[in-house]
mmCIF file with all atom_site columns, C-alpha atoms in Angstrom:
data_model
loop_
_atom_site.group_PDB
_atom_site.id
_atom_site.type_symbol
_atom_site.label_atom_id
_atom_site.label_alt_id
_atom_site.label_comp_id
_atom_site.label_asym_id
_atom_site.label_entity_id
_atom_site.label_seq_id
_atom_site.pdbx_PDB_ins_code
_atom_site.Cartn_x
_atom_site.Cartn_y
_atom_site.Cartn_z
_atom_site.occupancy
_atom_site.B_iso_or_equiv
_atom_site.pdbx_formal_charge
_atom_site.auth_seq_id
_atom_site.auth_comp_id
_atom_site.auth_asym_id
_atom_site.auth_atom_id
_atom_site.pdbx_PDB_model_num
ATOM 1   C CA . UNK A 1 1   ? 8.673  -1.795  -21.405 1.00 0.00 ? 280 UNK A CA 1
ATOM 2   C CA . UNK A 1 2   ? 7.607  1.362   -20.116 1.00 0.00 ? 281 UNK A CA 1
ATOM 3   C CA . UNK A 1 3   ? 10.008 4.065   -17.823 1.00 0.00 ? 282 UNK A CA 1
ATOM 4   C CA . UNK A 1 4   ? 13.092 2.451   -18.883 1.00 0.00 ? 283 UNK A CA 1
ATOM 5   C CA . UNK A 1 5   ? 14.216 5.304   -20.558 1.00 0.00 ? 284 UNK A CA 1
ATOM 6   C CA . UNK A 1 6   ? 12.851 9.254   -19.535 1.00 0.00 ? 285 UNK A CA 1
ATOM 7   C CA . UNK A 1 7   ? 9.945  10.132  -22.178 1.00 0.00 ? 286 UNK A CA 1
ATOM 8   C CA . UNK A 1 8   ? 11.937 13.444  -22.578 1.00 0.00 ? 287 UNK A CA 1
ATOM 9   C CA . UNK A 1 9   ? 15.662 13.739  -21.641 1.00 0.00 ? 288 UNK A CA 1
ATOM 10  C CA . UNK A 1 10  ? 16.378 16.234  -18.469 1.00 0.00 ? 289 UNK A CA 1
ATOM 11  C CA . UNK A 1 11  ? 18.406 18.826  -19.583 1.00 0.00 ? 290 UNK A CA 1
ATOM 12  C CA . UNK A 1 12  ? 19.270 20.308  -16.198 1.00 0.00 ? 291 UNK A CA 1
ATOM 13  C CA . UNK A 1 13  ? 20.355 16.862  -15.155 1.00 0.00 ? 292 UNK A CA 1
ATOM 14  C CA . UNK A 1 14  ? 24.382 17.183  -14.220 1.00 0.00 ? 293 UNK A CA 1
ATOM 15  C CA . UNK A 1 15  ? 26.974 13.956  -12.897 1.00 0.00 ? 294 UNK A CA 1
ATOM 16  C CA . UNK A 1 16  ? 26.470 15.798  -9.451  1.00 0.00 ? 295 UNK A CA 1
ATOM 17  C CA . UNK A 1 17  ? 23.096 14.283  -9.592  1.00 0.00 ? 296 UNK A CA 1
ATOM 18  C CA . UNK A 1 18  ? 23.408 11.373  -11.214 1.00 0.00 ? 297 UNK A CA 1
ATOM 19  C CA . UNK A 1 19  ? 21.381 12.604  -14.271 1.00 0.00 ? 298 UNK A CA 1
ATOM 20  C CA . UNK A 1 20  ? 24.191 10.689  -17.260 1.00 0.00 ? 299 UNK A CA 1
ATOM 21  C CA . UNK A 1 21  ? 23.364 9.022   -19.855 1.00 0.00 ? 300 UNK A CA 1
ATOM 22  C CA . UNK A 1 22  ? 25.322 5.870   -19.636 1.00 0.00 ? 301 UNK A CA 1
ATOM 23  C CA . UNK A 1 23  ? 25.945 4.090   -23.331 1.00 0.00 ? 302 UNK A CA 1
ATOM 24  C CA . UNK A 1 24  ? 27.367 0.268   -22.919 1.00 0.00 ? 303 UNK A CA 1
ATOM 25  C CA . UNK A 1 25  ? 28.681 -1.907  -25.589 1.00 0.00 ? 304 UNK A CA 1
ATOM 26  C CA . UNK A 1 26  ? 26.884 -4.707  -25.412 1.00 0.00 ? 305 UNK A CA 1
ATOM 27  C CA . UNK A 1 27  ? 31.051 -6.798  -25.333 1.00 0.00 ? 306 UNK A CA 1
ATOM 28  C CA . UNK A 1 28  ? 31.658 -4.096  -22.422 1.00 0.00 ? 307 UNK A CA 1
ATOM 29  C CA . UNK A 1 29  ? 32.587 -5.894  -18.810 1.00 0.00 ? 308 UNK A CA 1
ATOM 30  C CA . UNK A 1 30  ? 30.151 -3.084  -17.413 1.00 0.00 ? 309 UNK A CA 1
ATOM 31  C CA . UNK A 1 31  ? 27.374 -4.265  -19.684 1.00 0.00 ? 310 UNK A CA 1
ATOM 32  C CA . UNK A 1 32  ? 28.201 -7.936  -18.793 1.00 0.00 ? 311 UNK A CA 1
ATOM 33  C CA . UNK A 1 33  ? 27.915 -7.022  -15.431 1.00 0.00 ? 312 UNK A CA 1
ATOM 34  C CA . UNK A 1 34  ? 24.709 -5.028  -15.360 1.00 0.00 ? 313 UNK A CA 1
ATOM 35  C CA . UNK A 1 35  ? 22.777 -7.840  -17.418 1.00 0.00 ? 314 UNK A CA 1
ATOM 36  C CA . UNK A 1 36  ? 24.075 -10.559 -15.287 1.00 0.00 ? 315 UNK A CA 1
ATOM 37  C CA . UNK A 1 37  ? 22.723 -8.692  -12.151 1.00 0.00 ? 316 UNK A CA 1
ATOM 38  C CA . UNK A 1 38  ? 19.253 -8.331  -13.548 1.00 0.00 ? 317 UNK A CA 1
ATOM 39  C CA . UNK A 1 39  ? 19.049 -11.813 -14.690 1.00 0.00 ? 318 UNK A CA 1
ATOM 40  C CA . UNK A 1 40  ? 17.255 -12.488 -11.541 1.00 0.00 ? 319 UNK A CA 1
ATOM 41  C CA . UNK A 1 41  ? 13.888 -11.911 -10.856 1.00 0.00 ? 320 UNK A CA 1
ATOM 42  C CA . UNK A 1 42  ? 14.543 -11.238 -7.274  1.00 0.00 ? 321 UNK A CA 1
ATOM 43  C CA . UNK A 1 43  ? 17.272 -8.315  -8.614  1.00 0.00 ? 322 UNK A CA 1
ATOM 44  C CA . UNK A 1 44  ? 14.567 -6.969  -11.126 1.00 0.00 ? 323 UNK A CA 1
ATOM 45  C CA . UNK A 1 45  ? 12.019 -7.064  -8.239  1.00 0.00 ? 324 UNK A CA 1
ATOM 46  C CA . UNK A 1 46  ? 14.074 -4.961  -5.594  1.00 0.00 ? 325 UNK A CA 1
ATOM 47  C CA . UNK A 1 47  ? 15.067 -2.190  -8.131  1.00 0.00 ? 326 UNK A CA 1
ATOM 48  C CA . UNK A 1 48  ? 11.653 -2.057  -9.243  1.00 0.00 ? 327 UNK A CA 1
ATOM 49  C CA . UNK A 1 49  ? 10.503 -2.017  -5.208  1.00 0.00 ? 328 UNK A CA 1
ATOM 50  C CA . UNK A 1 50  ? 12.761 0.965   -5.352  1.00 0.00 ? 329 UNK A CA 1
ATOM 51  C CA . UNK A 1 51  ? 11.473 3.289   -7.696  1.00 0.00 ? 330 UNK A CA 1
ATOM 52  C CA . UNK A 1 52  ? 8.510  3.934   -5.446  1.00 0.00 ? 331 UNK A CA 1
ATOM 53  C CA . UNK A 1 53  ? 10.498 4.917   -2.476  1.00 0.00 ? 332 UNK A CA 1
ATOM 54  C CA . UNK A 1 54  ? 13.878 4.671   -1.411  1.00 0.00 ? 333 UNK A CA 1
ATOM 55  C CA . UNK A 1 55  ? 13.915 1.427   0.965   1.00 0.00 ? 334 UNK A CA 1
ATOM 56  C CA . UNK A 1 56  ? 16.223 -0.076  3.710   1.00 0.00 ? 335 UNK A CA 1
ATOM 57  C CA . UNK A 1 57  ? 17.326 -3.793  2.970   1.00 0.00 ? 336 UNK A CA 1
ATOM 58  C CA . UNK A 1 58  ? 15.068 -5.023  5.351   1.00 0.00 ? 337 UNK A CA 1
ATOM 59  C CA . UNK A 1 59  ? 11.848 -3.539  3.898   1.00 0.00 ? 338 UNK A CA 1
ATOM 60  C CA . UNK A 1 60  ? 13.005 -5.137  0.875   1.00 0.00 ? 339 UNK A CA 1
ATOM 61  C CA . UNK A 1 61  ? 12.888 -8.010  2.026   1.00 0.00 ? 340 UNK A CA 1
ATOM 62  C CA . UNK A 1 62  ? 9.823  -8.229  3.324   1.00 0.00 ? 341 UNK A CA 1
ATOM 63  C CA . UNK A 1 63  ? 8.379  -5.892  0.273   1.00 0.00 ? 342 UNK A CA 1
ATOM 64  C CA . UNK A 1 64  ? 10.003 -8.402  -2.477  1.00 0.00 ? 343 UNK A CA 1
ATOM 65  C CA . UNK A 1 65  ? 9.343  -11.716 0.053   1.00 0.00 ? 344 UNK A CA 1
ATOM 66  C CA . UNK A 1 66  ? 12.625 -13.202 0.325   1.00 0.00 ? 345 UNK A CA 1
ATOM 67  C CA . UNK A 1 67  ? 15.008 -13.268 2.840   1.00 0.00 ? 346 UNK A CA 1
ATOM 68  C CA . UNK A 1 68  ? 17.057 -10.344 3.846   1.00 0.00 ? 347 UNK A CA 1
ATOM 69  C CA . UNK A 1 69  ? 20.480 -12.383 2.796   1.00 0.00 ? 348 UNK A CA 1
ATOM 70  C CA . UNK A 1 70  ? 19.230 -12.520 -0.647  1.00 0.00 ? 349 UNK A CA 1
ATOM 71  C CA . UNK A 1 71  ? 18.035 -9.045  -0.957  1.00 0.00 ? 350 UNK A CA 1
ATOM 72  C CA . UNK A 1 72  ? 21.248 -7.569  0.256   1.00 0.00 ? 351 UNK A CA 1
ATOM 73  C CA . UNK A 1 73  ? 23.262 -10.074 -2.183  1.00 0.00 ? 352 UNK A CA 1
ATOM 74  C CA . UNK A 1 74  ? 21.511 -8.851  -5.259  1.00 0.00 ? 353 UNK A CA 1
ATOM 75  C CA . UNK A 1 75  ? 21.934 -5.034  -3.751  1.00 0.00 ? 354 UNK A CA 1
ATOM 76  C CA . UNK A 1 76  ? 25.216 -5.008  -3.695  1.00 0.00 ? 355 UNK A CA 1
ATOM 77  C CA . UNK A 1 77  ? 24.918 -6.811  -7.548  1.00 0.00 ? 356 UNK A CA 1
ATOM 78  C CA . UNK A 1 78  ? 22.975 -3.779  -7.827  1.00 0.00 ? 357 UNK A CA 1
ATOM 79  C CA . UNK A 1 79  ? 25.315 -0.832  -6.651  1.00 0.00 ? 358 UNK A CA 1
ATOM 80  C CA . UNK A 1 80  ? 28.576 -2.948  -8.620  1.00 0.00 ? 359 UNK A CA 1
ATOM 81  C CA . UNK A 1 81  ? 26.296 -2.050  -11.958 1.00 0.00 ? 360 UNK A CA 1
ATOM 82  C CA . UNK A 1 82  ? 25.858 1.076   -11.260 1.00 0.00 ? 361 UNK A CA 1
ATOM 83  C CA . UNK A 1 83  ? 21.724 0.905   -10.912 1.00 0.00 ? 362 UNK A CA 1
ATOM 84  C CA . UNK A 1 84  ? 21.346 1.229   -7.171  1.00 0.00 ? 363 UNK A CA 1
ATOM 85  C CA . UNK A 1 85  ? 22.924 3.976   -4.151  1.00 0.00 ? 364 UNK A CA 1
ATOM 86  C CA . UNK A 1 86  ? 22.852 4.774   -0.787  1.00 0.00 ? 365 UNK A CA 1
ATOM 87  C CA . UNK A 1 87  ? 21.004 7.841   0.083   1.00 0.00 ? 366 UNK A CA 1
ATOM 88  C CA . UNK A 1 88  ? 20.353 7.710   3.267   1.00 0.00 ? 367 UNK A CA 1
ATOM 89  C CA . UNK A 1 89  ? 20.768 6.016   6.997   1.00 0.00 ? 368 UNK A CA 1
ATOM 90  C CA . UNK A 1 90  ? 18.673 5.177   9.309   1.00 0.00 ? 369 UNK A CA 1
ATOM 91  C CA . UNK A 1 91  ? 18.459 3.373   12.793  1.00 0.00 ? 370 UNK A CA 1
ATOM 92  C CA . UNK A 1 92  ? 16.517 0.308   14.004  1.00 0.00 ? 371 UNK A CA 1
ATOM 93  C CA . UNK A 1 93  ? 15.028 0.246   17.072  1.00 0.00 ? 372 UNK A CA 1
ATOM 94  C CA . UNK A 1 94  ? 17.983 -1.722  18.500  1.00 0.00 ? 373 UNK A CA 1
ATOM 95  C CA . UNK A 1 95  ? 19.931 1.155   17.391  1.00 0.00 ? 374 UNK A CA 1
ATOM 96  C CA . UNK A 1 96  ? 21.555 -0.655  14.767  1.00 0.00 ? 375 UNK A CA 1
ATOM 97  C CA . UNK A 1 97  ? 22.545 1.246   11.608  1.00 0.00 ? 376 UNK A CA 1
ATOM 98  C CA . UNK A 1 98  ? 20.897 0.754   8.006   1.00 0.00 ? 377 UNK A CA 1
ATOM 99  C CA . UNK A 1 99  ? 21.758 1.932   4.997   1.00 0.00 ? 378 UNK A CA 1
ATOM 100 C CA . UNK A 1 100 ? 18.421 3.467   2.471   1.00 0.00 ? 379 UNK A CA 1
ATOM 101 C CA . UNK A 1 101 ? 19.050 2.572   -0.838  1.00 0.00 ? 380 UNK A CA 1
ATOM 102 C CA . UNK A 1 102 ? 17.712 4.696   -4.040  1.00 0.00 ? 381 UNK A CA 1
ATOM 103 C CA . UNK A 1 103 ? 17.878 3.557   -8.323  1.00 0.00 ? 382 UNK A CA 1
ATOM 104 C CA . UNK A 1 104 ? 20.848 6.188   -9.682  1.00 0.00 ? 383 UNK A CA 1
ATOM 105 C CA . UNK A 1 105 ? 19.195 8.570   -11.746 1.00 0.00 ? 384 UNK A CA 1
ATOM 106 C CA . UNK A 1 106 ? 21.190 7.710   -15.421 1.00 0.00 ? 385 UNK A CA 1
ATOM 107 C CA . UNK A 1 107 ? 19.539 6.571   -17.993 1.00 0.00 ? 386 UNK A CA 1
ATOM 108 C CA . UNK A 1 108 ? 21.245 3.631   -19.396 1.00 0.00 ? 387 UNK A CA 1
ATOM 109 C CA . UNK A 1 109 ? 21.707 2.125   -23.095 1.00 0.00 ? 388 UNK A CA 1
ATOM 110 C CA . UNK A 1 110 ? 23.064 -1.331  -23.895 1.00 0.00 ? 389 UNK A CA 1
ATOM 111 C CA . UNK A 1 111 ? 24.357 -1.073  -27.899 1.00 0.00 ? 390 UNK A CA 1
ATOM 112 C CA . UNK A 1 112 ? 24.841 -4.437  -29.525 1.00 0.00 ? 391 UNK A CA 1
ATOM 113 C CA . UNK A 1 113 ? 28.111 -4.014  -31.521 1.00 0.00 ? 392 UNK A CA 1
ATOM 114 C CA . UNK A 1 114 ? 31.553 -3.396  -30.796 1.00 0.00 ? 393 UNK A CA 1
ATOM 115 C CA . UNK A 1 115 ? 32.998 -1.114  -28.461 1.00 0.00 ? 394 UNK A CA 1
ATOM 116 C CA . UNK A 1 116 ? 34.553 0.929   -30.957 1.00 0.00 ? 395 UNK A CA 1
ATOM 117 C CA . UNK A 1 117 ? 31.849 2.219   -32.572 1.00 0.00 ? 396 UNK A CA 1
ATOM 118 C CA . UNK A 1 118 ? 30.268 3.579   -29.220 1.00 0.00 ? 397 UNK A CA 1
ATOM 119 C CA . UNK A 1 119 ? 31.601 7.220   -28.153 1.00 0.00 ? 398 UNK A CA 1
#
């Protein structure tokens, strides 16, 4: 599976910018969490959506085809693990305000083994 982790780690990268490297037990309630949310092909679909370009909830939903309920219930799955943010805001044209979501930068690691022996 290609671009799940950088080819070449970004030394500059700071937690200002959300450049970590996030390690995860795999007994961890984080990692739990995060593999839970992309358990669903409709979570998978919107995060991958969203490495192209950062994306209201509505052009999610009609980018991923599914309803905007059900994009914005595996978004906020999404931001709870940690793999999605809000970068931006914009307005509809009934003046209505959106939030523009963006992946988080961190490269993540799930380690099969006990928490322990992860530091």
């Amino acid at each position: 599976m290609s671009g799940v982790l950088p080819p070449e780690p970004d030394r500059g990268a700071t937690e200002e910018d959300g450049g970590d490297l996030r390690v995860l037990p795999l007994d961890d309630d984080e990692a739990a969490r995060l593999i839970n949310c992309l358990a669903a092909d409709t979570a998978r679909s919107t995060l991958t959506a969203l490495q192209n370009d950062p994306a209201t909830a509505s052009e999610l939903a009609d980018g991923v085809g599914t309803s905007l309920q059900n994009v914005r219930h595996h978004l906020d799955n999404l931001r709870e693990a940690g793999l999605v943010r809000v970068v931006d805001t914009r307005y509809s044209v009934k003046g209505r305000e959106m939030k523009v979501y963006a992946p988080t930068r961190d490269s993540l690691v799930v380690c099969v083994g006990d928490s322990a022996d992860v530091d």
